[in-house]
Tab-separated table of N, CA and C and ligand atoms in Angstrom:
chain	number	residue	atom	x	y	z
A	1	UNK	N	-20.173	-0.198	-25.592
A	1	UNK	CA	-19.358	0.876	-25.015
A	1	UNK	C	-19.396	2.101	-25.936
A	2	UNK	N	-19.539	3.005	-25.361
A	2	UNK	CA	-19.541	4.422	-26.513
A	2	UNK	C	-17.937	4.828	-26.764
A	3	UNK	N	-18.145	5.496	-27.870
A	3	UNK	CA	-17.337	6.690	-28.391
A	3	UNK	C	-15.697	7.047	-27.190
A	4	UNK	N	-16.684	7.430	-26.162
A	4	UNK	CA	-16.088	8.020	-25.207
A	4	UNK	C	-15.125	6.712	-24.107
A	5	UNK	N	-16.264	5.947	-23.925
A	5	UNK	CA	-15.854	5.197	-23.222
A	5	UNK	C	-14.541	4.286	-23.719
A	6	UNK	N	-14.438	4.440	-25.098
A	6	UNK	CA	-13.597	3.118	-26.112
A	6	UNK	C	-12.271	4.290	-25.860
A	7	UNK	N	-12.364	5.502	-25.936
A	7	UNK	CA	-11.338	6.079	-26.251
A	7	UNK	C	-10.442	6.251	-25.040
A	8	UNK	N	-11.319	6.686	-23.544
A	8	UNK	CA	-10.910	6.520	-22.544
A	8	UNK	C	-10.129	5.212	-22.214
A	9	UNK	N	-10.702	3.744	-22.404
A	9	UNK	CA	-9.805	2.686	-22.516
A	9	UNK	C	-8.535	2.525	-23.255
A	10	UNK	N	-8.555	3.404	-24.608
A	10	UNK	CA	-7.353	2.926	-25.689
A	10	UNK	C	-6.396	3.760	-24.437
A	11	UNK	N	-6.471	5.001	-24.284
A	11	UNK	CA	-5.332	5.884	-23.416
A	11	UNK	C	-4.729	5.049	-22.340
A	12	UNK	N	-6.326	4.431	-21.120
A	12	UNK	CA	-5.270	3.667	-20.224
A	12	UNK	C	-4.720	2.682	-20.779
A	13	UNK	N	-4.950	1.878	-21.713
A	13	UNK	CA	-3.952	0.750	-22.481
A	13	UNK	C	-2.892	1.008	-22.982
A	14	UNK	N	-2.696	2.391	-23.507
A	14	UNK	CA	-1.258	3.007	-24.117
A	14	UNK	C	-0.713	3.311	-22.761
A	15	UNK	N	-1.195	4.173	-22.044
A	15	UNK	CA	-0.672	4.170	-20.259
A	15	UNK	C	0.117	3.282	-19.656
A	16	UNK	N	-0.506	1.814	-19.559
A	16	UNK	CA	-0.282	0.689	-19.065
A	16	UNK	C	1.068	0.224	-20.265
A	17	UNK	N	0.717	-0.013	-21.277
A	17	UNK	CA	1.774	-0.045	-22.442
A	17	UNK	C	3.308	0.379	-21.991
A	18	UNK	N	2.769	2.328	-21.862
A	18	UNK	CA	4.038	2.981	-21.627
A	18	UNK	C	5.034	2.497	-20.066
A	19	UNK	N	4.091	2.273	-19.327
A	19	UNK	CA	4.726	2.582	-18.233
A	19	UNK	C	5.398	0.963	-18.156
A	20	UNK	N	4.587	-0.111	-18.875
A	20	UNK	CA	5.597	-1.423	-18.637
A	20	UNK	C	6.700	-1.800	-19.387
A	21	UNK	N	6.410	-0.930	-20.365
A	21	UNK	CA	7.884	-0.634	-21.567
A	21	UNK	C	9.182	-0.144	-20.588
A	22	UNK	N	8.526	1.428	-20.235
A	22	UNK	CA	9.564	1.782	-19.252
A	22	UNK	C	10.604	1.169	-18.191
A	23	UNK	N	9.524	0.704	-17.652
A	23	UNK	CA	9.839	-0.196	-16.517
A	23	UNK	C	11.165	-1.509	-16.812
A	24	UNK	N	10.347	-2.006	-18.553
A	24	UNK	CA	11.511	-3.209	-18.693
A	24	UNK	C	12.738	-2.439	-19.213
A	25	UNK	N	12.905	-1.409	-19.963
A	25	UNK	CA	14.269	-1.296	-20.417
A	25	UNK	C	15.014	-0.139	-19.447
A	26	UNK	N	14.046	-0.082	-18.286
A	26	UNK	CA	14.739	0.369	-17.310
A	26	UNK	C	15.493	-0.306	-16.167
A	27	UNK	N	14.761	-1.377	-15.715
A	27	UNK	CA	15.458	-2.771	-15.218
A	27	UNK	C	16.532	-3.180	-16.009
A	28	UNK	N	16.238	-3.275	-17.637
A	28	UNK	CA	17.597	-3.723	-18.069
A	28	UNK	C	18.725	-2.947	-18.197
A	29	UNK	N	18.529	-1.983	-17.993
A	29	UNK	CA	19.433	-0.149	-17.674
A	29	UNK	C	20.685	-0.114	-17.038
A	30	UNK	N	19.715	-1.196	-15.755
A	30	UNK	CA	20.429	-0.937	-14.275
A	30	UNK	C	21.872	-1.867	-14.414
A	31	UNK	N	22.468	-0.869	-13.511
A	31	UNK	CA	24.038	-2.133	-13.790
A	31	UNK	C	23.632	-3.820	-13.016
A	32	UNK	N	24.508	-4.681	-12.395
A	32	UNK	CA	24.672	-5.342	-12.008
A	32	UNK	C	23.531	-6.679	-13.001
A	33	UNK	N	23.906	-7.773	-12.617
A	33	UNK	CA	22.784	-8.751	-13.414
A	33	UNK	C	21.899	-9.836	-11.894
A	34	UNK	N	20.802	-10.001	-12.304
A	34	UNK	CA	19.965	-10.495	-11.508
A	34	UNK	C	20.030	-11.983	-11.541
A	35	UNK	N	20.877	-12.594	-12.623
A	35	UNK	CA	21.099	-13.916	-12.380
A	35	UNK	C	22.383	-13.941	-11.292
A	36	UNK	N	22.902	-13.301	-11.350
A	36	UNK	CA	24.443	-13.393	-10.191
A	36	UNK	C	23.634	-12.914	-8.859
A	37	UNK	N	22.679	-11.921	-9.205
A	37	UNK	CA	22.184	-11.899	-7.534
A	37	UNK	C	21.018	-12.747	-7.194
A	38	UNK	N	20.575	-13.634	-7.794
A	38	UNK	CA	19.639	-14.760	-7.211
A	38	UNK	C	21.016	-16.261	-6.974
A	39	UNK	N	22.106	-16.500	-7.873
A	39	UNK	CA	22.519	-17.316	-6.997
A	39	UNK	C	23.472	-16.905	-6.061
A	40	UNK	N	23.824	-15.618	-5.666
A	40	UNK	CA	24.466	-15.531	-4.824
A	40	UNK	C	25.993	-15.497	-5.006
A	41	UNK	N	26.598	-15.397	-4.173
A	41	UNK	CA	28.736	-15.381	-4.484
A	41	UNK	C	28.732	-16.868	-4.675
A	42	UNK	N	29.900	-16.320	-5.754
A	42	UNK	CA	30.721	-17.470	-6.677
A	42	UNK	C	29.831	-18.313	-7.012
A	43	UNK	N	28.747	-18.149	-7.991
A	43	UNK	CA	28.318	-19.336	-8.893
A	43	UNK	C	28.987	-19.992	-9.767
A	44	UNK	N	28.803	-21.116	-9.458
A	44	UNK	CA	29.519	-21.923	-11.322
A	44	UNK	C	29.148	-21.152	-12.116
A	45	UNK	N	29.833	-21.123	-13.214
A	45	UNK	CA	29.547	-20.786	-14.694
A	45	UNK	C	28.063	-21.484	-15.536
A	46	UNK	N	28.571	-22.959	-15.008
A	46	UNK	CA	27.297	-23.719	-15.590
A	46	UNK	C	26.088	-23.029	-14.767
A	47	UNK	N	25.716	-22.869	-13.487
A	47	UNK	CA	24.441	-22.812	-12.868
A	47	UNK	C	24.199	-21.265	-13.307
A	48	UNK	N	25.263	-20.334	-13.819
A	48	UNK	CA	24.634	-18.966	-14.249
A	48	UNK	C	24.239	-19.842	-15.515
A	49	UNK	N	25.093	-20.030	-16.505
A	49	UNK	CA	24.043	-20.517	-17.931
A	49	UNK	C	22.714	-21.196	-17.552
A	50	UNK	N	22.780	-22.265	-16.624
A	50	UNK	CA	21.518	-22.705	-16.760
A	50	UNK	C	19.904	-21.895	-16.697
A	51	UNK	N	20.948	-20.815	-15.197
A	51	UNK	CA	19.868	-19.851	-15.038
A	51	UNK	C	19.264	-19.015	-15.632
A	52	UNK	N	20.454	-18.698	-16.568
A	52	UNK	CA	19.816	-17.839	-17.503
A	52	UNK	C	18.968	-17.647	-18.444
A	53	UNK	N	19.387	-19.212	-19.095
A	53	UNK	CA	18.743	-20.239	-19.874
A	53	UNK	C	17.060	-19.949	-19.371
A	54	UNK	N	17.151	-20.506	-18.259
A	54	UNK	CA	15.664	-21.072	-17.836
A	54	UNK	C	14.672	-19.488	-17.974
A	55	UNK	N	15.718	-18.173	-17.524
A	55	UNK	CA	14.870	-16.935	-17.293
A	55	UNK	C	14.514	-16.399	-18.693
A	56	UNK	N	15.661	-17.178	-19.835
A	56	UNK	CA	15.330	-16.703	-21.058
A	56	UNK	C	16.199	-15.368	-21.045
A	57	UNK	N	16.882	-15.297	-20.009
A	57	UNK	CA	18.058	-13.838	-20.364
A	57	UNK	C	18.907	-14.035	-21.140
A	58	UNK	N	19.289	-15.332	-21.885
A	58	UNK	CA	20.142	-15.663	-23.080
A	58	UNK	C	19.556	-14.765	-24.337
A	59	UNK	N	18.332	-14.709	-24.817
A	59	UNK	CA	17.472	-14.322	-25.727
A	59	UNK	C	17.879	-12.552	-26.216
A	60	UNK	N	17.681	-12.159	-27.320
A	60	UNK	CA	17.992	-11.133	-27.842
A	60	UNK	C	16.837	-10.109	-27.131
A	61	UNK	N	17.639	-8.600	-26.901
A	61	UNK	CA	16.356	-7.796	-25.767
A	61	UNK	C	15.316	-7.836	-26.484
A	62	UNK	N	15.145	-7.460	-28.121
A	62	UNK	CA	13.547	-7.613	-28.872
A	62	UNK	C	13.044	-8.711	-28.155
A	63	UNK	N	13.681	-9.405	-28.504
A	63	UNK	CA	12.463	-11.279	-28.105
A	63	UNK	C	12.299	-10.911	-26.814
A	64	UNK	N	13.341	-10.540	-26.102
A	64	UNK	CA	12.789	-10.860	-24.391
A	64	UNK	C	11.467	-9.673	-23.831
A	65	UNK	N	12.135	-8.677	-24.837
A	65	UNK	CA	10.432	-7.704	-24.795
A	65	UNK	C	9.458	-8.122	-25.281
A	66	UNK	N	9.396	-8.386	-26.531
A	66	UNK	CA	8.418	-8.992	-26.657
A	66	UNK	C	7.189	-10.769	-26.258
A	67	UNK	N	8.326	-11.147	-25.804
A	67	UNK	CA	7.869	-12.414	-24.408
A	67	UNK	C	6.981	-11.025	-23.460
A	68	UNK	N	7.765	-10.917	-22.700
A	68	UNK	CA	7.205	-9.964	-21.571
A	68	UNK	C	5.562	-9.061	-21.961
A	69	UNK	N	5.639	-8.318	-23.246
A	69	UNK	CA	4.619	-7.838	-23.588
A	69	UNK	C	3.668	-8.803	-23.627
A	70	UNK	N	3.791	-9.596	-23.784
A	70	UNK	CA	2.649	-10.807	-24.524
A	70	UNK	C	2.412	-11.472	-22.996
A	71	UNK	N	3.053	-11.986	-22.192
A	71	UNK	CA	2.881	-12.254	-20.770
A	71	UNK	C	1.887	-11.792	-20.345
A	72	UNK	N	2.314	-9.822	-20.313
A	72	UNK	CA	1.624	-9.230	-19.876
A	72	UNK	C	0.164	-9.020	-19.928
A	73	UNK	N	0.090	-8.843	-21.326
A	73	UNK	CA	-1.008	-9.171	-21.780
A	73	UNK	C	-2.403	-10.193	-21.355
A	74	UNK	N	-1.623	-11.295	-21.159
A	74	UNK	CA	-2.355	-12.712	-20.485
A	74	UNK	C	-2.212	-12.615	-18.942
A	75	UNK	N	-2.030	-11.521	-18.364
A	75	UNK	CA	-1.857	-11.181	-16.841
A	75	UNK	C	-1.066	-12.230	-16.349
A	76	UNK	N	-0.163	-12.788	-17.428
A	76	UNK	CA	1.401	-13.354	-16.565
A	76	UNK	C	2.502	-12.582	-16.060
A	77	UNK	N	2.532	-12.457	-14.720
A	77	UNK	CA	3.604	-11.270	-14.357
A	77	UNK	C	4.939	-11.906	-13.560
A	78	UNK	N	4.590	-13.612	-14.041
A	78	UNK	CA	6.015	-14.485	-13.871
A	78	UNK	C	6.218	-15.270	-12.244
A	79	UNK	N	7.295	-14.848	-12.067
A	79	UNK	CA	7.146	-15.563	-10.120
A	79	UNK	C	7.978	-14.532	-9.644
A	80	UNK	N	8.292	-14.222	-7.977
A	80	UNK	CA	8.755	-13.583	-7.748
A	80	UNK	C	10.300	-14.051	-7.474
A	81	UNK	N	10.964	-13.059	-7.778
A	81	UNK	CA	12.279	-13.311	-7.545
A	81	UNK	C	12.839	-13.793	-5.794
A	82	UNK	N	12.214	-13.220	-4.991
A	82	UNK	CA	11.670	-13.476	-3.589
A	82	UNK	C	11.585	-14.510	-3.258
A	83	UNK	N	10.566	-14.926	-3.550
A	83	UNK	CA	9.829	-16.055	-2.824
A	83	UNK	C	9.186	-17.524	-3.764
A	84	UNK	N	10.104	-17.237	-4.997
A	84	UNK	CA	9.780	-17.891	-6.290
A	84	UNK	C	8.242	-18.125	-6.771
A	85	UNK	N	7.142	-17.832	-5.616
A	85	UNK	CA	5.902	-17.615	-6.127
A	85	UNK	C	5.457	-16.583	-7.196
A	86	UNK	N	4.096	-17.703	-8.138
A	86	UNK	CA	3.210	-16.326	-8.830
A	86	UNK	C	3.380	-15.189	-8.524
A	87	UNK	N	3.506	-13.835	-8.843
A	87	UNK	CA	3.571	-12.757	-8.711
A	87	UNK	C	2.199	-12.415	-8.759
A	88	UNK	N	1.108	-12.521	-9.366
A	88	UNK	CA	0.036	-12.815	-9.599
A	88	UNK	C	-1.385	-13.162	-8.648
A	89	UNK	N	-0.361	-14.158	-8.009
A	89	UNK	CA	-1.361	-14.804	-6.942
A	89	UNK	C	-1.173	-14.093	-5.371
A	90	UNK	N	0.279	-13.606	-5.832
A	90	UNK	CA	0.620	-13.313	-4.280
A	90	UNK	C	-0.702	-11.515	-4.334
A	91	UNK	N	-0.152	-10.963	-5.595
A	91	UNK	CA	-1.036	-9.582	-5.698
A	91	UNK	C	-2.448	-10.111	-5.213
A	92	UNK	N	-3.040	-11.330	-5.985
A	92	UNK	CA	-3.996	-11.105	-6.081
A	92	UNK	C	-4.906	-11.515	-4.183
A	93	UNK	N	-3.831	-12.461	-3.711
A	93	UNK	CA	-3.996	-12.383	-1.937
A	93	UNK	C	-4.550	-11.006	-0.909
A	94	UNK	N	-3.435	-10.177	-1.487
A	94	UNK	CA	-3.562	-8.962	-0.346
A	94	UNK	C	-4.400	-8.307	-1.426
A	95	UNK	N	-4.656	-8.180	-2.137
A	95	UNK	CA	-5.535	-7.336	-2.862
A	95	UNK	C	-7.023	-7.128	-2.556
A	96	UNK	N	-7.505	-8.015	-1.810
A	96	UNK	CA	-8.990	-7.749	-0.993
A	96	UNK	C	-8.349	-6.709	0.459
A	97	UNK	N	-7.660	-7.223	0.958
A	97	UNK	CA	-7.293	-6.165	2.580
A	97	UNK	C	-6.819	-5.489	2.004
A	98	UNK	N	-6.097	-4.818	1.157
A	98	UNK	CA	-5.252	-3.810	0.500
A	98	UNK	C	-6.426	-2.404	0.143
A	99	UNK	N	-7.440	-3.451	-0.515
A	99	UNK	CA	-8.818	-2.140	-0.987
A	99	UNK	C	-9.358	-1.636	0.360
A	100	UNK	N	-9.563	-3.291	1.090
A	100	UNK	CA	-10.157	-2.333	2.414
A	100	UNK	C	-9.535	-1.281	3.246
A	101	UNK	N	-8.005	-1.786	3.015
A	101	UNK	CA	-7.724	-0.420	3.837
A	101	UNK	C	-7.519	0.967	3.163
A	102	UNK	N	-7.220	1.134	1.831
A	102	UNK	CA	-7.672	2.057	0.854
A	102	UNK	C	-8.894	2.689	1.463
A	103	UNK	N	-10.182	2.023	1.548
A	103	UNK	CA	-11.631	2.466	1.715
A	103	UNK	C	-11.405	3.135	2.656
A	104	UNK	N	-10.890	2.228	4.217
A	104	UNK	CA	-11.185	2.472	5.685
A	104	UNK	C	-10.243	3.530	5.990
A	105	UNK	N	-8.382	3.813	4.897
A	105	UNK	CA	-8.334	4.777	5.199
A	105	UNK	C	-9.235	6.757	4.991
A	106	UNK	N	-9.864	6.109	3.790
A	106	UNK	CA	-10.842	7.187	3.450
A	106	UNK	C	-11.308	7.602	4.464
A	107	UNK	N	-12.219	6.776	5.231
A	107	UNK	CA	-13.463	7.335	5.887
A	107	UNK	C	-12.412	7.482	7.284
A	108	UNK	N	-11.543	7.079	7.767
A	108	UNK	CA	-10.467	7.888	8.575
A	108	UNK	C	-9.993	9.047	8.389
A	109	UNK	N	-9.253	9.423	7.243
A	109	UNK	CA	-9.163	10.591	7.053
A	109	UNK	C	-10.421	11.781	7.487
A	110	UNK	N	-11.549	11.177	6.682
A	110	UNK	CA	-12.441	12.530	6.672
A	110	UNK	C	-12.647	12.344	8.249
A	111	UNK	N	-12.697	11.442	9.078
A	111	UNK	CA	-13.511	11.248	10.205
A	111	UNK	C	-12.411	12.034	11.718
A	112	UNK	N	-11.151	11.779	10.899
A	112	UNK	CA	-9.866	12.733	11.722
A	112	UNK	C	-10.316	14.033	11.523
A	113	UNK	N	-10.562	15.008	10.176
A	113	UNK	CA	-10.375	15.882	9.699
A	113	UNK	C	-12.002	16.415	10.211
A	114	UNK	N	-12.625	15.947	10.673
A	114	UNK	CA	-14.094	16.051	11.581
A	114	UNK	C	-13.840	16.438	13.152
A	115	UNK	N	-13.252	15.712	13.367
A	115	UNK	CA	-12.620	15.666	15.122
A	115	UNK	C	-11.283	16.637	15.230
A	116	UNK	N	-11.149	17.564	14.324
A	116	UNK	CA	-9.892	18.298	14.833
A	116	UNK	C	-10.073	19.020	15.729
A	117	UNK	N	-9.037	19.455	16.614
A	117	UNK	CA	-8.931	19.682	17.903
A	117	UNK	C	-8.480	20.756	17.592
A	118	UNK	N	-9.509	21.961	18.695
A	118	UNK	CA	-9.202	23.539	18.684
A	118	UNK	C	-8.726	24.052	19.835
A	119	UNK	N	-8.570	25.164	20.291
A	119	UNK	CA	-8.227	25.277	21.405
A	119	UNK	C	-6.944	25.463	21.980
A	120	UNK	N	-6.422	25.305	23.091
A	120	UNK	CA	-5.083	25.428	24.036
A	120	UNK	C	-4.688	23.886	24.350
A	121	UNK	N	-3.414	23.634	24.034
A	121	UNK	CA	-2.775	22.157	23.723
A	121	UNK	C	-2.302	22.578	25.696
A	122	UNK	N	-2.776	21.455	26.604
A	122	UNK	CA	-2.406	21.764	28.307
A	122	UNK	C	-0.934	21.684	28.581
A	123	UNK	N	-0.447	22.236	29.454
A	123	UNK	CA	1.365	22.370	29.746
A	123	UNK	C	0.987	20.641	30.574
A	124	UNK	N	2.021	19.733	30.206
A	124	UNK	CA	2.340	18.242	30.882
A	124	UNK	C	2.573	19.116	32.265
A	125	UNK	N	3.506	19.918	32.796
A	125	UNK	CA	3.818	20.677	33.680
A	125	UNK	C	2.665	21.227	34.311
A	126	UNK	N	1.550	21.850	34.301
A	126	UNK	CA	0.996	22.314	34.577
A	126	UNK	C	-0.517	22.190	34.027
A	127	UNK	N	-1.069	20.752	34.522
A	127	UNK	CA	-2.197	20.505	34.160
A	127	UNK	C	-3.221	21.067	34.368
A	128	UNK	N	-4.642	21.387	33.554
A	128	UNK	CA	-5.466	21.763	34.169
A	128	UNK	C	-6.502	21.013	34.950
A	129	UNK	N	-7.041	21.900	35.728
A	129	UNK	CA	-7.882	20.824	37.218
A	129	UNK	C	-9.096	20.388	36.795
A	130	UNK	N	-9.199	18.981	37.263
A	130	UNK	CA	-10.142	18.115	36.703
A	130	UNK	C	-9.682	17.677	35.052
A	131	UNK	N	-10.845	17.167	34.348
A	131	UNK	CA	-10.131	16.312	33.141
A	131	UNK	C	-9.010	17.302	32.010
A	132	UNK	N	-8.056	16.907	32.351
A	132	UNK	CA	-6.961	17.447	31.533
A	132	UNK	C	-6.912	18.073	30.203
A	133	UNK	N	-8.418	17.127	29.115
A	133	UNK	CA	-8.639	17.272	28.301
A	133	UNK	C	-9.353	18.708	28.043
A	134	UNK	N	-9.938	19.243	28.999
A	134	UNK	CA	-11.015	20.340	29.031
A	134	UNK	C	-10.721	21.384	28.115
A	135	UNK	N	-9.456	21.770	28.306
A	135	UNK	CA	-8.909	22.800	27.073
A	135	UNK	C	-9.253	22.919	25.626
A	136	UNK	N	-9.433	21.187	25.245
A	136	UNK	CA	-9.787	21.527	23.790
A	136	UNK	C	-10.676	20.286	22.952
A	137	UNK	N	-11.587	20.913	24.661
A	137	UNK	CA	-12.808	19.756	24.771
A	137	UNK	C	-14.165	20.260	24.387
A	138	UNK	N	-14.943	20.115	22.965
A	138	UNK	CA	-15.751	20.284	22.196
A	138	UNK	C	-17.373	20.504	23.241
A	139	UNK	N	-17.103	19.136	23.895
A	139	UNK	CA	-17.997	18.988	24.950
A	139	UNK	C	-18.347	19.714	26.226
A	140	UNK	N	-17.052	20.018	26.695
A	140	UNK	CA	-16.433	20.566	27.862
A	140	UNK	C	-18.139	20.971	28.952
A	141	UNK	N	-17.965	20.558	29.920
A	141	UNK	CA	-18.827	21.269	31.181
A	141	UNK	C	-18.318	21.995	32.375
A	142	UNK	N	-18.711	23.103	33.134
A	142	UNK	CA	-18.303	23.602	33.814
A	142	UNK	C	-17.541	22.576	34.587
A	143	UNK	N	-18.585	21.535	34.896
A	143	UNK	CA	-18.490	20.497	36.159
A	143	UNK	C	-17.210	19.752	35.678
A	144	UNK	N	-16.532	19.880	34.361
A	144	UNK	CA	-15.413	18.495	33.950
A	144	UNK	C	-14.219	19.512	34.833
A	145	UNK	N	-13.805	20.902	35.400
A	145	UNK	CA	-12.826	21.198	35.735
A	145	UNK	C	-12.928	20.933	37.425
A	146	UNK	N	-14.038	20.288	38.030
A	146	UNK	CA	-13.722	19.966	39.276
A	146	UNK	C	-13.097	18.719	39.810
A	147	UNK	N	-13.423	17.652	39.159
A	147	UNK	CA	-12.473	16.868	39.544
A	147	UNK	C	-12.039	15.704	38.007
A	148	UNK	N	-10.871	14.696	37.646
A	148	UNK	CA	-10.753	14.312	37.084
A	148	UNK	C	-11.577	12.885	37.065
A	149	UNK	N	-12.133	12.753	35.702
A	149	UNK	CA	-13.260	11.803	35.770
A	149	UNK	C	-12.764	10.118	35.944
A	150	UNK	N	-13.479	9.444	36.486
A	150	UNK	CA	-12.777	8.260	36.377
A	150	UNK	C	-13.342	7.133	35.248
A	151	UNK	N	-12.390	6.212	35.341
A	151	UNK	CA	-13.102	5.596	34.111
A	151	UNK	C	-14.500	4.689	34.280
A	152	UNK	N	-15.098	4.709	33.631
A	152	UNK	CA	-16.464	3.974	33.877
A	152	UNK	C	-16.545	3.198	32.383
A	153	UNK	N	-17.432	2.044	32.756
A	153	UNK	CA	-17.672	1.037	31.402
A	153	UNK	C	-18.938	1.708	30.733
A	154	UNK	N	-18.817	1.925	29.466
A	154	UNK	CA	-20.338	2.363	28.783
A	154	UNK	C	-19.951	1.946	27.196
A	155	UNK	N	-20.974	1.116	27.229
A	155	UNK	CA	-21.529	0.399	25.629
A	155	UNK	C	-20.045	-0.415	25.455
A	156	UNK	N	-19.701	-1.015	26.532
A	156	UNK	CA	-18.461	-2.205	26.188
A	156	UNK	C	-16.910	-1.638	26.118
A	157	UNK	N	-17.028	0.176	26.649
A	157	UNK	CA	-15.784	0.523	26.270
A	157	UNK	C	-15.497	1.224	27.510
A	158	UNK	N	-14.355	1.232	28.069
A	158	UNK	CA	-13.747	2.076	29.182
A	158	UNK	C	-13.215	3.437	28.680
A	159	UNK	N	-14.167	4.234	29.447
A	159	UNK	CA	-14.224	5.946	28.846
A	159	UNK	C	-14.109	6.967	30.274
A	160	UNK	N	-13.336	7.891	29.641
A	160	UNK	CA	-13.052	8.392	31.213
A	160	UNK	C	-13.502	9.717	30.753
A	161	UNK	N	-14.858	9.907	31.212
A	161	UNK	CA	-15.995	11.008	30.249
A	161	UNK	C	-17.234	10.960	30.798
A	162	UNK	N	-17.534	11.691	32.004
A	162	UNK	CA	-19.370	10.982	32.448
A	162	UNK	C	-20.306	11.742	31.342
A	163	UNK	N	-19.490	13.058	30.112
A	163	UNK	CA	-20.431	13.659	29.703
A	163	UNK	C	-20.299	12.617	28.711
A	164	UNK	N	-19.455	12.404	27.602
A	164	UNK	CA	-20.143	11.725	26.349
A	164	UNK	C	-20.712	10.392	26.219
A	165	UNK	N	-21.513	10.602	24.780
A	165	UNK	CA	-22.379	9.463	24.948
A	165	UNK	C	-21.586	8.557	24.139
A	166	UNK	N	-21.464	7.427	24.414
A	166	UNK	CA	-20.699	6.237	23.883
A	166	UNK	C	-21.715	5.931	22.705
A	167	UNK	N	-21.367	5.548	21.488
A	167	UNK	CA	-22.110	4.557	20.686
A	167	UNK	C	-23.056	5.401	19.965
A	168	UNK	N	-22.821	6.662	19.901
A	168	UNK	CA	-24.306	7.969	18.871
A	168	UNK	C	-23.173	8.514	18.085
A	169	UNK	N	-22.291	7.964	17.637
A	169	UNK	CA	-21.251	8.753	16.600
A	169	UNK	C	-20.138	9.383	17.030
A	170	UNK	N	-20.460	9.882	18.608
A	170	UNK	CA	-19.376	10.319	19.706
A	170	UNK	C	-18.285	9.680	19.392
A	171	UNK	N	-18.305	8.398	19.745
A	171	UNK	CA	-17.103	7.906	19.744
A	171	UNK	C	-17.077	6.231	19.167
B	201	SF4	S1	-14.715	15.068	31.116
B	201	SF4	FE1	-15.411	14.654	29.069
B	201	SF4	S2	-16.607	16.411	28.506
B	201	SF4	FE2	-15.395	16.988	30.252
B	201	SF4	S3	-13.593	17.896	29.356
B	201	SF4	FE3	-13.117	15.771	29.735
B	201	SF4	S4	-13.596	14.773	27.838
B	201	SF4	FE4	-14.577	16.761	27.762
């Protein structure tokens, strides 16, 4: 790894550093305690100690930060308070469909921002004759304002359009 590349890594590691530091002594910030809201109204006394016990919230905040840092480190990010599962495993589930839709929203965006629509938006009130769309229709033919087109099957899709071509990027 070069020069550049080592230094670029130390930053996102201080990054990652900062922002999970933040994060814990900001959780511990917050009023209320998370052992009373995982068991719910009126816990015993004993089942909060135990719980606490087990989460290690007995422990002095150094130690419990420094547990957590070191976790972190080993990409232990614990279970969820939720659903008592890995936190870990559950990320690491949606994390394949999560990218894809990341990607697929990409090429949506640009592919919206391709197809924007110019033109006169038609009065619901006062449609225009033949396909409705004609106003701020890219395609538009004299012939689309005589009558409204009906739908016809082309390349597996019901399109109500005798001009465009189904399946060449059209649509
Ligand atoms: S029939 Fe097709 S080409 Fe004509 S205006 Fe409507 S959408 Fe456009």
């Amino acid at each position: 790894m070069t020069a550049f590349g080592l230094k670029k890594a130390a930053r996102l590691l201080l990054f990652l550093w900062a922002a999970a530091s933040l994060t814990f002594f900001l959780v511990h910030a917050l009023p209320g305690d998370p052992v009373l809201d995982i068991l719910g109204p009126n816990p015993s006394s004993e089942d909060v100690l135990r719980l606490r016990r087990s989460l290690q919230l007995d422990q002095p905040l150094a130690t419990q930060y420094a547990r957590y840092v070191l976790r972190l480190a080993v990409l232990d990010l614990g279970e969820s308070l939720v659903d008592r599962k890995p936190v870990l495993a559950t990320m690491l589930r949606y994390l394949p469909n999560t990218a894809l839709l990341a990607l697929a929203s990409d090429e949506q965006v640009a592919r919206l921002a391709a197809l924007r629509l110019t033109g006169d938006v038609p009065s619901p009130m006062n449609k225009p004759s033949g396909c409705a769309f004609r106003t701020r229709c890219s395609i538009a033919q004299p012939s689309c304002a005589d009558a409204v087109p009906p739908l016809a099957m082309k390349a597996g899709r019901l399109v109500a359009c005798p001009v465009v071509q189904v399946g060449e990027g059209l649509i």
